[in-house]
Amino acid sequence: MDDWIDHDEMAASTGVIVPAFFSAKPSDAMVSRLLWMTLGDCPHYLPLEQVWVVVDGDARTARLAEEVRGALHRQGHGWLNILSLPENRGKLGAIQAGMRALLALHPQLRWIVIRDGDGDHMMSVTPQLVRAAHFMAQAQG
């Protein structure tokens, strides 16, 4: 198919933003697990340098995101990016800050996928999201 976007093209043209903020209620172990559920599969879909975790004004979440980042690096996957905002800007503010940071380093990206940091949106759907967006862009010009 001429309009099919294959894995290599998808990986080269896609970035991921993960806004992350957790209240004090869940334990550190739970927050780490949720972040790992969200981020652990990223290297299978795109380079980690195109992934930005935006921590929305929470030092504990930033520390735990750094631990997940280190674990991915120790597995040989490179480094994902963490942007720690000094204050909570809300989800939209975190996404906007992440998009600016992502596109400043990777202006060639065509697609940005947003995944919440709470483990309920798996990275495995990234190809379907990007292919659907690619198809709609092709169909609508």
PDB file of C-alpha atoms in Angstrom:
ATOM      1  CA  MET A   1       0.000   0.000   0.000  1.00  0.00           C
ATOM      2  CA  ASP A   2       1.348   3.405  -0.926  1.00  0.00           C
ATOM      3  CA  ASP A   3      -0.178   5.121   2.075  1.00  0.00           C
ATOM      4  CA  TRP A   4       0.971   2.547   4.655  1.00  0.00           C
ATOM      5  CA  ILE A   5       3.421   3.934   7.203  1.00  0.00           C
ATOM      6  CA  ASP A   6       5.852   1.193   8.207  1.00  0.00           C
ATOM      7  CA  HIS A   7       7.542   0.841  11.573  1.00  0.00           C
ATOM      8  CA  ASP A   8      10.786   2.596  10.602  1.00  0.00           C
ATOM      9  CA  GLU A   9       8.952   5.585   9.147  1.00  0.00           C
ATOM     10  CA  MET A  10       6.668   5.745  12.166  1.00  0.00           C
ATOM     11  CA  ALA A  11       9.603   5.636  14.582  1.00  0.00           C
ATOM     12  CA  ALA A  12      11.449   8.375  12.706  1.00  0.00           C
ATOM     13  CA  SER A  13       8.440  10.692  12.519  1.00  0.00           C
ATOM     14  CA  THR A  14       6.795  10.244  15.937  1.00  0.00           C
ATOM     15  CA  GLY A  15       7.374  11.694  19.375  1.00  0.00           C
ATOM     16  CA  VAL A  16       5.649  10.856  22.638  1.00  0.00           C
ATOM     17  CA  ILE A  17       4.670  13.176  25.469  1.00  0.00           C
ATOM     18  CA  VAL A  18       3.812  11.654  28.854  1.00  0.00           C
ATOM     19  CA  PRO A  19       2.402  14.174  31.336  1.00  0.00           C
ATOM     20  CA  ALA A  20       2.931  12.829  34.851  1.00  0.00           C
ATOM     21  CA  PHE A  21       1.571  13.974  38.174  1.00  0.00           C
ATOM     22  CA  PHE A  22       0.648  11.782  41.109  1.00  0.00           C
ATOM     23  CA  SER A  23      -0.946  12.843  44.382  1.00  0.00           C
ATOM     24  CA  ALA A  24       0.661  11.809  47.655  1.00  0.00           C
ATOM     25  CA  LYS A  25      -1.853   8.976  48.058  1.00  0.00           C
ATOM     26  CA  PRO A  26      -0.330   6.201  45.903  1.00  0.00           C
ATOM     27  CA  SER A  27       2.861   4.656  47.274  1.00  0.00           C
ATOM     28  CA  ASP A  28       6.226   5.157  45.593  1.00  0.00           C
ATOM     29  CA  ALA A  29       6.088   1.514  44.491  1.00  0.00           C
ATOM     30  CA  MET A  30       2.689   2.055  42.850  1.00  0.00           C
ATOM     31  CA  VAL A  31       3.799   5.236  41.067  1.00  0.00           C
ATOM     32  CA  SER A  32       6.968   3.505  39.827  1.00  0.00           C
ATOM     33  CA  ARG A  33       4.916   0.579  38.555  1.00  0.00           C
ATOM     34  CA  LEU A  34       2.464   2.853  36.734  1.00  0.00           C
ATOM     35  CA  LEU A  35       5.299   4.823  35.123  1.00  0.00           C
ATOM     36  CA  TRP A  36       6.984   1.569  34.096  1.00  0.00           C
ATOM     37  CA  MET A  37       3.715   0.277  32.607  1.00  0.00           C
ATOM     38  CA  THR A  38       3.536   3.460  30.525  1.00  0.00           C
ATOM     39  CA  LEU A  39       7.196   3.783  29.532  1.00  0.00           C
ATOM     40  CA  GLY A  40       8.674   0.280  29.594  1.00  0.00           C
ATOM     41  CA  ASP A  41       7.633  -0.622  26.040  1.00  0.00           C
ATOM     42  CA  CYS A  42       8.633   2.697  24.447  1.00  0.00           C
ATOM     43  CA  PRO A  43      11.932   1.401  23.008  1.00  0.00           C
ATOM     44  CA  HIS A  44       9.997  -1.125  20.905  1.00  0.00           C
ATOM     45  CA  TYR A  45       8.226   1.658  19.031  1.00  0.00           C
ATOM     46  CA  LEU A  46      10.544   4.667  18.758  1.00  0.00           C
ATOM     47  CA  PRO A  47      13.871   6.032  19.966  1.00  0.00           C
ATOM     48  CA  LEU A  48      13.766   7.076  23.611  1.00  0.00           C
ATOM     49  CA  GLU A  49      15.240  10.474  22.796  1.00  0.00           C
ATOM     50  CA  GLN A  50      11.852  11.218  21.174  1.00  0.00           C
ATOM     51  CA  VAL A  51       9.999  10.497  24.423  1.00  0.00           C
ATOM     52  CA  TRP A  52       9.386  13.279  26.952  1.00  0.00           C
ATOM     53  CA  VAL A  53       8.001  12.702  30.418  1.00  0.00           C
ATOM     54  CA  VAL A  54       6.725  16.028  31.701  1.00  0.00           C
ATOM     55  CA  VAL A  55       6.482  16.012  35.468  1.00  0.00           C
ATOM     56  CA  ASP A  56       3.932  18.578  36.490  1.00  0.00           C
ATOM     57  CA  GLY A  57       5.348  20.221  39.596  1.00  0.00           C
ATOM     58  CA  ASP A  58       5.917  17.130  41.744  1.00  0.00           C
ATOM     59  CA  ALA A  59       9.408  16.317  43.073  1.00  0.00           C
ATOM     60  CA  ARG A  60       8.469  12.765  44.077  1.00  0.00           C
ATOM     61  CA  THR A  61       7.148  11.921  40.610  1.00  0.00           C
ATOM     62  CA  ALA A  62      10.304  13.462  39.101  1.00  0.00           C
ATOM     63  CA  ARG A  63      12.503  11.258  41.289  1.00  0.00           C
ATOM     64  CA  LEU A  64      10.549   8.126  40.406  1.00  0.00           C
ATOM     65  CA  ALA A  65      10.539   9.002  36.695  1.00  0.00           C
ATOM     66  CA  GLU A  66      14.334   9.345  36.909  1.00  0.00           C
ATOM     67  CA  GLU A  67      14.497   5.835  38.357  1.00  0.00           C
ATOM     68  CA  VAL A  68      12.466   4.436  35.465  1.00  0.00           C
ATOM     69  CA  ARG A  69      14.653   6.388  33.033  1.00  0.00           C
ATOM     70  CA  GLY A  70      17.760   4.848  34.614  1.00  0.00           C
ATOM     71  CA  ALA A  71      16.304   1.339  34.418  1.00  0.00           C
ATOM     72  CA  LEU A  72      15.567   1.749  30.711  1.00  0.00           C
ATOM     73  CA  HIS A  73      19.086   3.057  30.137  1.00  0.00           C
ATOM     74  CA  ARG A  74      20.643   0.140  32.024  1.00  0.00           C
ATOM     75  CA  GLN A  75      18.723  -2.181  29.698  1.00  0.00           C
ATOM     76  CA  GLY A  76      20.560  -0.557  26.789  1.00  0.00           C
ATOM     77  CA  HIS A  77      17.739   1.603  25.447  1.00  0.00           C
ATOM     78  CA  GLY A  78      19.294   5.057  25.645  1.00  0.00           C
ATOM     79  CA  TRP A  79      17.799   7.991  27.525  1.00  0.00           C
ATOM     80  CA  LEU A  80      14.293   9.327  27.518  1.00  0.00           C
ATOM     81  CA  ASN A  81      13.832  12.977  28.434  1.00  0.00           C
ATOM     82  CA  ILE A  82      12.359  14.287  31.650  1.00  0.00           C
ATOM     83  CA  LEU A  83      11.126  17.836  31.941  1.00  0.00           C
ATOM     84  CA  SER A  84      10.317  18.760  35.541  1.00  0.00           C
ATOM     85  CA  LEU A  85       8.081  21.794  35.725  1.00  0.00           C
ATOM     86  CA  PRO A  86       8.567  23.873  38.885  1.00  0.00           C
ATOM     87  CA  GLU A  87       4.823  24.167  39.507  1.00  0.00           C
ATOM     88  CA  ASN A  88       1.707  22.284  38.516  1.00  0.00           C
ATOM     89  CA  ARG A  89       0.365  23.735  35.252  1.00  0.00           C
ATOM     90  CA  GLY A  90      -2.333  21.150  34.692  1.00  0.00           C
ATOM     91  CA  LYS A  91      -2.318  18.457  32.067  1.00  0.00           C
ATOM     92  CA  LEU A  92      -2.643  20.822  29.099  1.00  0.00           C
ATOM     93  CA  GLY A  93       0.202  23.010  30.383  1.00  0.00           C
ATOM     94  CA  ALA A  94       2.404  19.940  30.805  1.00  0.00           C
ATOM     95  CA  ILE A  95       1.565  18.728  27.289  1.00  0.00           C
ATOM     96  CA  GLN A  96       2.324  22.162  25.806  1.00  0.00           C
ATOM     97  CA  ALA A  97       5.684  22.348  27.595  1.00  0.00           C
ATOM     98  CA  GLY A  98       6.518  18.829  26.435  1.00  0.00           C
ATOM     99  CA  MET A  99       5.619  19.588  22.822  1.00  0.00           C
ATOM    100  CA  ARG A 100       7.815  22.688  22.819  1.00  0.00           C
ATOM    101  CA  ALA A 101      10.750  20.742  24.266  1.00  0.00           C
ATOM    102  CA  LEU A 102      10.253  17.783  21.925  1.00  0.00           C
ATOM    103  CA  LEU A 103       9.965  19.878  18.769  1.00  0.00           C
ATOM    104  CA  ALA A 104      12.914  22.085  19.738  1.00  0.00           C
ATOM    105  CA  LEU A 105      15.154  19.004  19.536  1.00  0.00           C
ATOM    106  CA  HIS A 106      13.281  17.105  16.832  1.00  0.00           C
ATOM    107  CA  PRO A 107      11.607  19.574  14.449  1.00  0.00           C
ATOM    108  CA  GLN A 108      11.317  16.856  11.784  1.00  0.00           C
ATOM    109  CA  LEU A 109       8.645  14.975  13.743  1.00  0.00           C
ATOM    110  CA  ARG A 110       5.251  14.782  12.137  1.00  0.00           C
ATOM    111  CA  TRP A 111       3.263  12.994  14.832  1.00  0.00           C
ATOM    112  CA  ILE A 112       3.022  13.474  18.582  1.00  0.00           C
ATOM    113  CA  VAL A 113       1.324  10.827  20.693  1.00  0.00           C
ATOM    114  CA  ILE A 114       0.153  11.699  24.197  1.00  0.00           C
ATOM    115  CA  ARG A 115       0.151   8.902  26.799  1.00  0.00           C
ATOM    116  CA  ASP A 116      -0.825   9.521  30.414  1.00  0.00           C
ATOM    117  CA  GLY A 117       1.723   8.424  32.982  1.00  0.00           C
ATOM    118  CA  ASP A 118      -0.751   6.348  34.959  1.00  0.00           C
ATOM    119  CA  GLY A 119      -0.421   3.082  33.074  1.00  0.00           C
ATOM    120  CA  ASP A 120      -3.848   3.016  31.426  1.00  0.00           C
ATOM    121  CA  HIS A 121      -2.610   3.868  27.925  1.00  0.00           C
ATOM    122  CA  MET A 122      -0.201   1.310  26.529  1.00  0.00           C
ATOM    123  CA  MET A 123       2.548   2.195  24.058  1.00  0.00           C
ATOM    124  CA  SER A 124       1.479  -0.790  21.985  1.00  0.00           C
ATOM    125  CA  VAL A 125      -1.338   1.278  20.463  1.00  0.00           C
ATOM    126  CA  THR A 126       1.129   3.868  19.127  1.00  0.00           C
ATOM    127  CA  PRO A 127       1.371   2.283  15.645  1.00  0.00           C
ATOM    128  CA  GLN A 128      -2.425   2.227  15.288  1.00  0.00           C
ATOM    129  CA  LEU A 129      -2.734   5.859  16.402  1.00  0.00           C
ATOM    130  CA  VAL A 130      -0.013   7.059  14.052  1.00  0.00           C
ATOM    131  CA  ARG A 131      -1.297   4.986  11.134  1.00  0.00           C
ATOM    132  CA  ALA A 132      -4.828   6.291  11.684  1.00  0.00           C
ATOM    133  CA  ALA A 133      -3.547   9.884  11.775  1.00  0.00           C
ATOM    134  CA  HIS A 134      -1.420   9.247   8.674  1.00  0.00           C
ATOM    135  CA  PHE A 135      -4.426   7.795   6.837  1.00  0.00           C
ATOM    136  CA  MET A 136      -6.652  10.743   7.817  1.00  0.00           C
ATOM    137  CA  ALA A 137      -3.992  13.231   6.698  1.00  0.00           C
ATOM    138  CA  GLN A 138      -3.682  11.395   3.358  1.00  0.00           C
ATOM    139  CA  ALA A 139      -7.458  11.223   2.913  1.00  0.00           C
ATOM    140  CA  GLN A 140      -8.053  14.874   3.815  1.00  0.00           C
ATOM    141  CA  GLY A 141      -4.989  16.318   2.101  1.00  0.00           C
TER     142      GLY A 141
END
